[in-house]
Every structure is written in C-alpha cells, then in structure tokens.
C-alpha cells in the first residue's frame, strides 16, 4: 500500500452525473457563471487548459514583441505561451519562504516594453497584493494577471486573490483544489475585455473530436479509482515502465516550445458538468486541504533538515511543499514508510532550461534552490486519518536519520 501524493476529490456520484449526460448546450455556460460567482467576478470563460486562456488573452490584447514579467519558478507552459505568442518573458527570482516572486525586484524588471505582470500565487500562497500595487503604481499601462492556477480560494488581506487585477487565471487539471481532469478558465470584471477574449476564443477554437471525449472519460475514471492506495502501485508501475501516462506528465521540453494537441479545442461539456459539481463542494474541499496541510506542516516544522514555507494568512494550500537538501534520500525514506512524496509539479527553474536562456538576465538563486530541493507531501482531501498518522510517523522517523 502506498499513500498517493495527489488524488482528485471525485466521488462516484460525480462520475455518474458526468457520464450519464446533461444539458450539452448549457453546461459550459453554467460552469462559467458558477465560477465567476465564486471568484467574485462578473464574467468567466472556460478553456481546455489555462495556457489556452492565457494565449487567447495575449491575442485579444494584440501584444507582440513585448515583455511580460513572471516568476522564475512556475509552470514552464506559461513561458512557452509568452514566447509562442511572439513576446518575451522577463524572469524575477522568488522568495524561498513563500515560493512567490520577490516584489522588491519588480521595479528593476520593468521596462518601456512591459505590458503585463503575471502574479503567481504559488502553491496557494498569496502574494502581498498591496506591495504589488505599490510597485507598479506609476505604470498604469501594465496589466496585472493573477495566476491562480494553484490558488483557488486563496485570500490576501481577507480578499480573494482572484478578485484583484484585470484578469485572473485558473487551472483545473488533476491535483488542483478542484479538478475537471483537464481545463482552465479566465475571470474578468471588464465587459469589453471579456468580449474581446471571448471573440478570440470562439473564432479560433474548435469542437473537441470524439477521441478527446473518450480519452477524458477514461482519465476521469482512472483518476477516481487509480489514485487510491489499493491501485496506486499499479499506476506508478505504468508511469515508470510504459508511456501510457505521458499525455499527463509530458507537458514541456527542456529545449523547445511545445503546445498540447487540444490547445485550440473547446472544453468538453461533460468536464464542465464535473466542474459544476466540484464548485458545489469547494468550501469543504478547501477546509479539509488546509486542515491536512496545517497538521503536516506542524510535524515538518519539527525537523531541522526540512525548510518549511511561511506563507501569509489566506493560503489555500494546493500542495504541502518543503525543501530538503538530500531530497532523493528523503523520498526513498518516505516511500519505505508507505508515503509517496512528489517533486513533479515544478522541479525545475525556468532560467536553467535551455529554451529560455536567451531571456535570462541576472541571478536566480531562490528559484534554483527550490527546484533542487522541493518535496511535496500528500495533503489532498481524500486522505484518511490513518494516512495522516502514517505520514507523521514517517516524518518523525526521518528525524533520527
């Protein structure tokens, strides 16, 4: 038996409601309305993935040969979209206590070519949005894009981070606070911007083919049953000894820009129905995830060899990350105690990847350290009390190593 590092919060009733069908025409519209309401925004647009939404936003804004500031430690697909759209990423190093962009380095990164800043709330840890506003107060022409791919429900000074800025971005892939297997969204208040991005999406995207429906049905069922302790060793064997799971894990290259095969496909309506059901229980899911994270961090903080985060109030804890110097040994130790520890979310620093070398200027010691030492403890809502006790026992045993 092995406690999985991630496990989406699907229930059997979710699968039945999705597979048995519904209103194909209005499912996506209802999901968008429900998401906008939860996010505290007027409008939402669903996409097959978050990166598709970012690309549509850039296209609607008409940005070309401009600079977009982003953290040096985040998902590689963000930089991929910026480059593929004909623009340039500008990297800013991160703080190792919050894993977020260092706001005090923003002023030096700004230039006359800067059109946007992607404010990523890494692992659900909210950036200080007041400090961010002050840093760009003299640049009213710069759009703030709240990257909430891992920060659904996170708050800054009591206000949801996705309620700030011109637009906020979400991802709903496996392992996020809520999941639609694949999928993403943008949320807005400005009607003109919303209509412009919607027009870009509707004119550029196509209906998903039958094979996409079949694949996502299969992934939904596989994630529900496979990411549980009894079947998880089989899933791990598939990952390590076959290429069957590459469609999920192989999303970037070290030396080239790639896009997914469904980059320009609409979100399948049955996945929108799954999103509707996930949003119905979002508050409980976030509460359980935070409770699990608080408990595990209390144990991890007792270990001098682990560097644990110190996020501000309002964190929604998409993951439970820590840093450890001898990472390989730690992962093996936890696995021997029946606990999977992950590194696979972002075990890289963007400035160290060959494809981004032309855009690198400066030192990125924080991003490089996190990429080298990051570990992710299981914190998902499907953990049982016995699982949490097992993780705590394994952490305590590490102390004697």
Coordinates of C-alpha atoms in Angstrom, one line a residue:
X1 CA 0.0 0.0 0.0
X2 CA 1.2 3.5 -0.8
X3 CA -0.4 6.8 0.2
X4 CA -0.7 8.8 -3.1
X5 CA 0.8 12.3 -3.2
X6 CA -2.2 13.5 -5.1
X7 CA -5.8 12.3 -5.5
X8 CA -8.6 14.3 -7.1
X9 CA -11.7 14.8 -5.0
X10 CA -14.1 12.9 -7.3
X11 CA -16.9 10.9 -5.9
X12 CA -18.9 8.1 -7.6
X13 CA -21.9 10.4 -7.9
X14 CA -19.7 12.9 -9.8
X15 CA -18.8 10.2 -12.3
X16 CA -22.4 9.1 -12.7
X17 CA -23.7 12.6 -13.2
X18 CA -21.0 13.4 -15.8
X19 CA -21.1 10.1 -17.7
X20 CA -24.9 9.9 -17.7
X21 CA -25.1 13.2 -19.6
X22 CA -26.8 16.5 -19.1
X23 CA -27.5 19.7 -20.9
X24 CA -24.7 19.7 -23.5
X25 CA -25.5 23.2 -24.8
X26 CA -25.6 25.0 -21.4
X27 CA -23.1 23.0 -19.3
X28 CA -20.2 25.2 -20.1
X29 CA -22.2 28.4 -19.7
X30 CA -23.4 27.3 -16.3
X31 CA -19.9 26.4 -15.2
X32 CA -18.6 29.8 -16.3
X33 CA -21.4 31.5 -14.4
X34 CA -20.8 29.5 -11.2
X35 CA -17.1 30.1 -11.4
X36 CA -17.4 33.8 -11.9
X37 CA -19.8 34.0 -8.9
X38 CA -17.3 32.0 -6.7
X39 CA -14.3 34.1 -7.9
X40 CA -16.1 37.3 -7.2
X41 CA -16.1 38.4 -10.8
X42 CA -18.7 39.4 -13.4
X43 CA -17.5 37.1 -16.2
X44 CA -15.7 33.8 -16.8
X45 CA -14.5 32.0 -19.9
X46 CA -13.7 28.3 -19.9
X47 CA -10.8 26.8 -21.9
X48 CA -9.4 23.3 -22.4
X49 CA -6.4 24.4 -20.3
X50 CA -5.2 27.5 -18.5
X51 CA -2.4 28.1 -21.1
X52 CA -5.0 28.3 -23.9
X53 CA -6.8 31.0 -21.9
X54 CA -3.5 33.0 -21.4
X55 CA -2.8 32.7 -25.2
X56 CA -6.3 34.0 -26.0
X57 CA -5.8 36.9 -23.7
X58 CA -2.5 37.9 -25.2
X59 CA -4.0 37.6 -28.7
X60 CA -7.1 39.7 -27.7
X61 CA -4.7 42.4 -26.3
X62 CA -2.7 42.4 -29.6
X63 CA 0.6 42.1 -27.7
X64 CA 3.5 41.4 -30.0
X65 CA 7.3 41.7 -29.3
X66 CA 6.5 43.0 -25.8
X67 CA 7.7 41.9 -22.4
X68 CA 5.7 40.0 -19.8
X69 CA 7.1 39.7 -16.3
X70 CA 6.8 36.4 -14.5
X71 CA 8.4 34.4 -11.7
X72 CA 11.5 32.3 -12.4
X73 CA 9.9 29.4 -10.6
X74 CA 6.5 28.4 -12.1
X75 CA 5.0 26.2 -14.7
X76 CA 7.0 26.1 -17.9
X77 CA 3.9 26.4 -20.1
X78 CA 3.4 30.0 -19.0
X79 CA 6.8 31.0 -20.5
X80 CA 6.0 28.8 -23.5
X81 CA 2.8 30.7 -24.3
X82 CA 4.6 34.0 -24.0
X83 CA 7.3 33.0 -26.4
X84 CA 4.9 31.2 -28.8
X85 CA 2.8 34.4 -29.0
X86 CA 5.7 36.4 -30.2
X87 CA 6.6 38.1 -26.8
X88 CA 9.4 37.8 -24.3
X89 CA 9.3 36.5 -20.7
X90 CA 11.2 38.5 -18.1
X91 CA 12.1 36.4 -15.1
X92 CA 12.1 37.6 -11.5
X93 CA 13.5 35.5 -8.7
X94 CA 11.4 34.1 -5.8
X95 CA 11.5 34.1 -2.1
X96 CA 12.2 30.6 -0.5
X97 CA 9.8 31.1 2.4
X98 CA 6.7 31.7 0.1
X99 CA 7.9 30.4 -3.3
X100 CA 6.5 33.7 -4.8
X101 CA 8.1 36.4 -6.9
X102 CA 10.2 38.9 -5.0
X103 CA 8.2 42.1 -5.3
X104 CA 11.1 44.3 -4.5
X105 CA 12.8 43.2 -7.7
X106 CA 9.9 44.2 -9.9
X107 CA 11.0 47.8 -10.4
X108 CA 14.3 46.7 -12.0
X109 CA 12.4 44.3 -14.2
X110 CA 10.0 46.9 -15.6
X111 CA 10.8 48.5 -19.0
X112 CA 9.0 50.6 -21.6
X113 CA 8.2 47.3 -23.3
X114 CA 6.5 45.7 -20.3
X115 CA 2.8 45.1 -20.9
X116 CA 1.9 42.7 -18.1
X117 CA 3.0 41.1 -14.8
X118 CA 1.9 37.5 -14.0
X119 CA 1.4 37.5 -10.3
X120 CA 1.6 33.8 -9.4
X121 CA 0.3 32.7 -6.1
X122 CA 2.5 29.5 -5.9
X123 CA 1.1 26.5 -4.1
X124 CA -1.9 28.6 -3.0
X125 CA 0.3 31.1 -1.0
X126 CA -1.0 34.6 -1.7
X127 CA 1.4 37.3 -2.8
X128 CA 1.2 40.6 -1.0
X129 CA -1.1 42.4 -3.5
X130 CA -0.8 45.8 -1.7
X131 CA 3.0 45.7 -2.2
X132 CA 2.5 44.6 -5.8
X133 CA 0.2 47.6 -6.4
X134 CA 2.7 50.0 -4.9
X135 CA 5.5 48.6 -7.1
X136 CA 3.6 49.3 -10.3
X137 CA 1.6 52.4 -9.2
X138 CA 3.4 54.5 -11.8
X139 CA 2.7 52.1 -14.6
X140 CA -1.0 52.2 -15.3
X141 CA -0.3 50.7 -18.7
X142 CA 0.8 47.4 -17.2
X143 CA -1.8 44.7 -16.8
X144 CA -1.8 42.5 -13.6
X145 CA -2.7 38.9 -14.4
X146 CA -3.4 36.9 -11.2
X147 CA -2.1 33.4 -11.8
X148 CA -4.4 31.4 -9.5
X149 CA -3.8 28.0 -11.1
X150 CA -2.8 26.8 -7.7
X151 CA -4.6 29.4 -5.6
X152 CA -8.3 28.8 -5.9
X153 CA -9.7 30.2 -2.6
X154 CA -6.5 32.0 -1.5
X155 CA -7.0 35.4 0.0
X156 CA -4.8 38.5 0.6
X157 CA -5.9 40.8 3.4
X158 CA -9.2 38.9 3.5
X159 CA -10.0 39.4 -0.2
X160 CA -9.7 36.5 -2.7
X161 CA -6.6 37.0 -4.8
X162 CA -8.7 36.1 -7.9
X163 CA -10.8 39.2 -7.3
X164 CA -7.8 41.5 -7.9
X165 CA -6.4 42.8 -11.2
X166 CA -7.7 42.9 -14.7
X167 CA -8.0 39.2 -15.0
X168 CA -7.3 36.0 -13.1
X169 CA -6.4 32.6 -14.5
X170 CA -7.3 29.1 -13.2
X171 CA -6.3 25.6 -14.0
X172 CA -8.4 22.5 -13.2
X173 CA -6.1 19.7 -14.0
X174 CA -5.5 16.7 -11.7
X175 CA -4.1 17.7 -8.3
X176 CA -5.6 21.2 -8.2
X177 CA -8.0 22.4 -5.4
X178 CA -10.8 21.3 -7.8
X179 CA -10.4 19.3 -10.9
X180 CA -12.1 18.8 -14.2
X181 CA -9.4 16.4 -15.3
X182 CA -8.3 19.0 -17.8
X183 CA -9.4 22.5 -18.2
X184 CA -8.8 26.1 -17.3
X185 CA -10.6 29.5 -17.1
X186 CA -10.2 33.3 -17.1
X187 CA -12.3 35.6 -15.0
X188 CA -12.9 39.3 -15.6
X189 CA -14.9 42.3 -14.5
X190 CA -14.3 44.4 -17.6
X191 CA -17.0 43.6 -20.1
X192 CA -15.0 44.9 -23.1
X193 CA -12.0 42.8 -22.2
X194 CA -14.3 39.8 -21.6
X195 CA -16.0 40.2 -25.0
X196 CA -12.7 40.6 -26.8
X197 CA -11.2 37.4 -25.3
X198 CA -14.5 35.5 -25.9
X199 CA -14.4 36.6 -29.6
X200 CA -10.8 35.4 -29.9
X201 CA -11.7 32.0 -28.3
X202 CA -14.9 31.5 -30.3
X203 CA -13.2 32.3 -33.6
X204 CA -10.1 30.3 -33.0
X205 CA -11.2 27.2 -31.1
X206 CA -12.9 24.1 -32.5
X207 CA -15.2 21.4 -31.0
X208 CA -13.3 18.5 -29.4
X209 CA -13.3 15.3 -31.5
X210 CA -14.8 12.0 -30.3
X211 CA -11.4 10.7 -29.3
X212 CA -11.0 13.6 -26.9
X213 CA -14.2 12.7 -25.1
X214 CA -13.2 9.1 -24.9
X215 CA -9.8 9.9 -23.6
X216 CA -11.1 12.3 -20.9
X217 CA -13.8 9.8 -19.8
X218 CA -11.0 7.2 -19.4
X219 CA -8.8 9.6 -17.5
X220 CA -11.7 10.6 -15.2
X221 CA -12.5 7.0 -14.3
X222 CA -8.8 6.1 -14.0
X223 CA -8.1 9.1 -11.7
X224 CA -11.0 8.3 -9.5
X225 CA -10.1 4.7 -8.9
X226 CA -6.4 4.6 -9.7
X227 CA -5.2 7.4 -7.4
X228 CA -6.2 5.4 -4.3
X229 CA -3.9 3.3 -2.1
X230 CA -5.0 -0.1 -3.3
X231 CA -4.4 0.6 -7.0
X232 CA -1.7 3.3 -6.8
X233 CA 1.3 0.9 -7.1
X234 CA -0.1 -0.2 -10.4
X235 CA -0.4 3.4 -11.6
X236 CA 3.2 4.1 -10.6
X237 CA 4.3 1.0 -12.5
X238 CA 2.6 2.3 -15.6
X239 CA 4.3 5.7 -15.1
X240 CA 7.8 4.2 -14.7
X241 CA 7.7 1.3 -17.2
X242 CA 5.4 2.5 -20.0
X243 CA 4.5 5.6 -22.0
X244 CA 0.7 5.4 -21.3
X245 CA 0.7 8.3 -18.9
X246 CA 2.9 10.6 -20.9
X247 CA -0.2 12.6 -22.0
X248 CA -0.4 13.8 -18.5
X249 CA 3.2 14.2 -17.4
X250 CA 5.0 15.1 -20.7
X251 CA 3.8 18.8 -21.0
X252 CA 7.1 20.6 -21.6
X253 CA 10.6 20.2 -23.2
X254 CA 13.9 21.5 -21.9
X255 CA 15.0 22.7 -25.3
X256 CA 11.9 23.5 -27.4
X257 CA 8.5 25.2 -27.2
X258 CA 5.6 22.8 -27.5
X259 CA 1.8 23.0 -27.2
X260 CA -0.8 20.4 -26.4
X261 CA -2.8 18.7 -29.1
X262 CA -6.0 20.1 -27.7
X263 CA -4.7 23.6 -27.2
X264 CA -7.3 25.1 -29.5
X265 CA -10.3 22.8 -28.6
X266 CA -13.2 23.9 -26.5
X267 CA -13.7 22.4 -23.1
X268 CA -15.9 19.3 -23.4
X269 CA -19.3 20.0 -21.8
X270 CA -19.2 16.8 -19.6
X271 CA -16.0 18.2 -18.0
X272 CA -17.8 21.5 -17.3
X273 CA -20.5 19.4 -15.5
X274 CA -17.8 17.9 -13.4
X275 CA -16.6 21.5 -12.6
X276 CA -20.1 22.5 -11.5
X277 CA -20.2 19.6 -9.1
X278 CA -16.7 20.4 -7.8
X279 CA -17.7 24.0 -7.2
X280 CA -20.7 22.9 -5.1
X281 CA -18.3 21.4 -2.5
X282 CA -15.4 23.8 -2.9
X283 CA -15.6 25.3 0.6
X284 CA -15.4 21.9 2.2
X285 CA -12.6 20.7 0.0
X286 CA -10.5 23.8 0.8
X287 CA -11.2 23.5 4.5
X288 CA -10.1 19.8 4.6
X289 CA -7.0 20.5 2.5
X290 CA -5.9 23.4 4.8
X291 CA -6.5 21.3 7.9
X292 CA -4.4 18.5 6.5
X293 CA -1.7 20.9 5.5
X294 CA -1.6 22.6 8.9
X295 CA -1.3 19.2 10.6
X296 CA 1.6 18.1 8.4
X297 CA 3.4 21.4 8.5
X298 CA 3.3 21.3 12.3
X299 CA 5.1 17.9 12.1
X300 CA 7.5 19.0 9.4
X301 CA 8.5 22.2 11.2
X302 CA 9.9 20.0 14.0
X303 CA 12.5 18.6 11.6
X304 CA 15.6 20.8 11.3
X305 CA 16.6 19.3 8.0
X306 CA 13.3 20.5 6.4
X307 CA 12.8 24.1 5.3
X308 CA 9.1 24.6 5.5
X309 CA 7.2 27.6 4.0
X310 CA 5.9 30.5 6.0
X311 CA 3.0 31.7 3.8
X312 CA 0.9 34.7 4.9
X313 CA -2.7 34.2 6.2
X314 CA -5.1 33.2 3.5
X315 CA -3.2 30.4 1.9
X316 CA -5.3 27.7 0.2
X317 CA -2.5 25.1 0.1
X318 CA -2.8 23.4 -3.3
X319 CA 0.2 21.4 -2.1
X320 CA 2.2 20.9 1.1
X321 CA 5.7 21.8 0.0
X322 CA 9.0 21.8 1.9
X323 CA 12.7 22.0 0.9
X324 CA 15.2 19.3 1.8
X325 CA 18.8 19.1 0.7
X326 CA 19.1 15.4 0.4
X327 CA 15.9 15.0 -1.5
X328 CA 16.5 11.7 -3.1
X329 CA 17.2 10.0 0.2
X330 CA 14.1 11.7 1.8
X331 CA 11.8 10.5 -1.0
X332 CA 13.2 6.9 -0.6
X333 CA 12.7 7.1 3.2
X334 CA 9.1 8.2 2.9
X335 CA 8.3 5.5 0.2
X336 CA 9.8 2.9 2.5
X337 CA 7.2 4.0 5.1
X338 CA 4.3 3.8 2.6
X339 CA 4.1 7.5 1.6
X340 CA 4.7 8.9 -1.9
X341 CA 6.4 12.3 -1.8
X342 CA 6.3 14.3 -5.1
X343 CA 8.7 16.7 -6.9
X344 CA 6.9 16.5 -10.2
X345 CA 4.9 19.8 -10.1
X346 CA 7.8 22.2 -10.8
X347 CA 11.2 20.5 -10.2
X348 CA 12.9 23.0 -12.4
X349 CA 13.9 26.6 -12.5
X350 CA 13.0 28.3 -15.8
X351 CA 16.3 30.2 -16.2
X352 CA 18.2 26.9 -16.1
X353 CA 16.3 25.5 -19.1
X354 CA 18.0 25.7 -22.5
X355 CA 14.9 27.1 -24.3
X356 CA 14.8 30.1 -22.0
X357 CA 18.5 31.0 -22.0
X358 CA 18.1 33.9 -24.4
X359 CA 15.7 35.6 -22.0
X360 CA 17.8 35.2 -18.8
X361 CA 19.4 38.2 -17.2
X362 CA 20.7 38.0 -13.6
X363 CA 20.9 35.5 -10.7
X364 CA 18.0 33.3 -9.7
X365 CA 19.3 31.6 -6.6
X366 CA 15.9 31.2 -5.0
X367 CA 14.3 29.5 -8.0
X368 CA 17.3 27.2 -8.4
X369 CA 17.3 26.2 -4.8
X370 CA 13.6 25.4 -4.8
X371 CA 13.8 23.4 -8.0
X372 CA 16.7 21.4 -6.5
X373 CA 15.2 20.8 -3.0
X374 CA 11.4 20.9 -3.4
X375 CA 9.3 18.0 -2.0
X376 CA 5.5 17.8 -1.8
X377 CA 3.7 15.9 1.0
X378 CA 0.3 14.5 0.4
X379 CA -2.4 16.9 1.6
X380 CA -5.4 16.1 -0.5
X381 CA -9.0 15.8 0.9
X382 CA -9.1 12.0 0.3
X383 CA -6.5 11.3 3.0
X384 CA -7.9 9.2 5.8
X385 CA -6.9 9.7 9.5
X386 CA -4.7 6.6 9.3
X387 CA -2.9 8.1 6.2
X388 CA -2.1 11.3 8.1
X389 CA -0.8 9.3 11.1
X390 CA 1.3 7.3 8.7
X391 CA 2.8 10.5 7.2
X392 CA 3.5 11.9 10.6
X393 CA 5.2 8.7 11.7
X394 CA 7.4 8.7 8.6
X395 CA 8.4 12.3 9.2
X396 CA 9.3 11.6 12.8
X397 CA 11.4 8.6 11.7
X398 CA 13.3 10.9 9.3
X399 CA 14.4 12.9 12.3
X400 CA 16.5 10.0 13.5
X401 CA 18.3 9.6 10.2

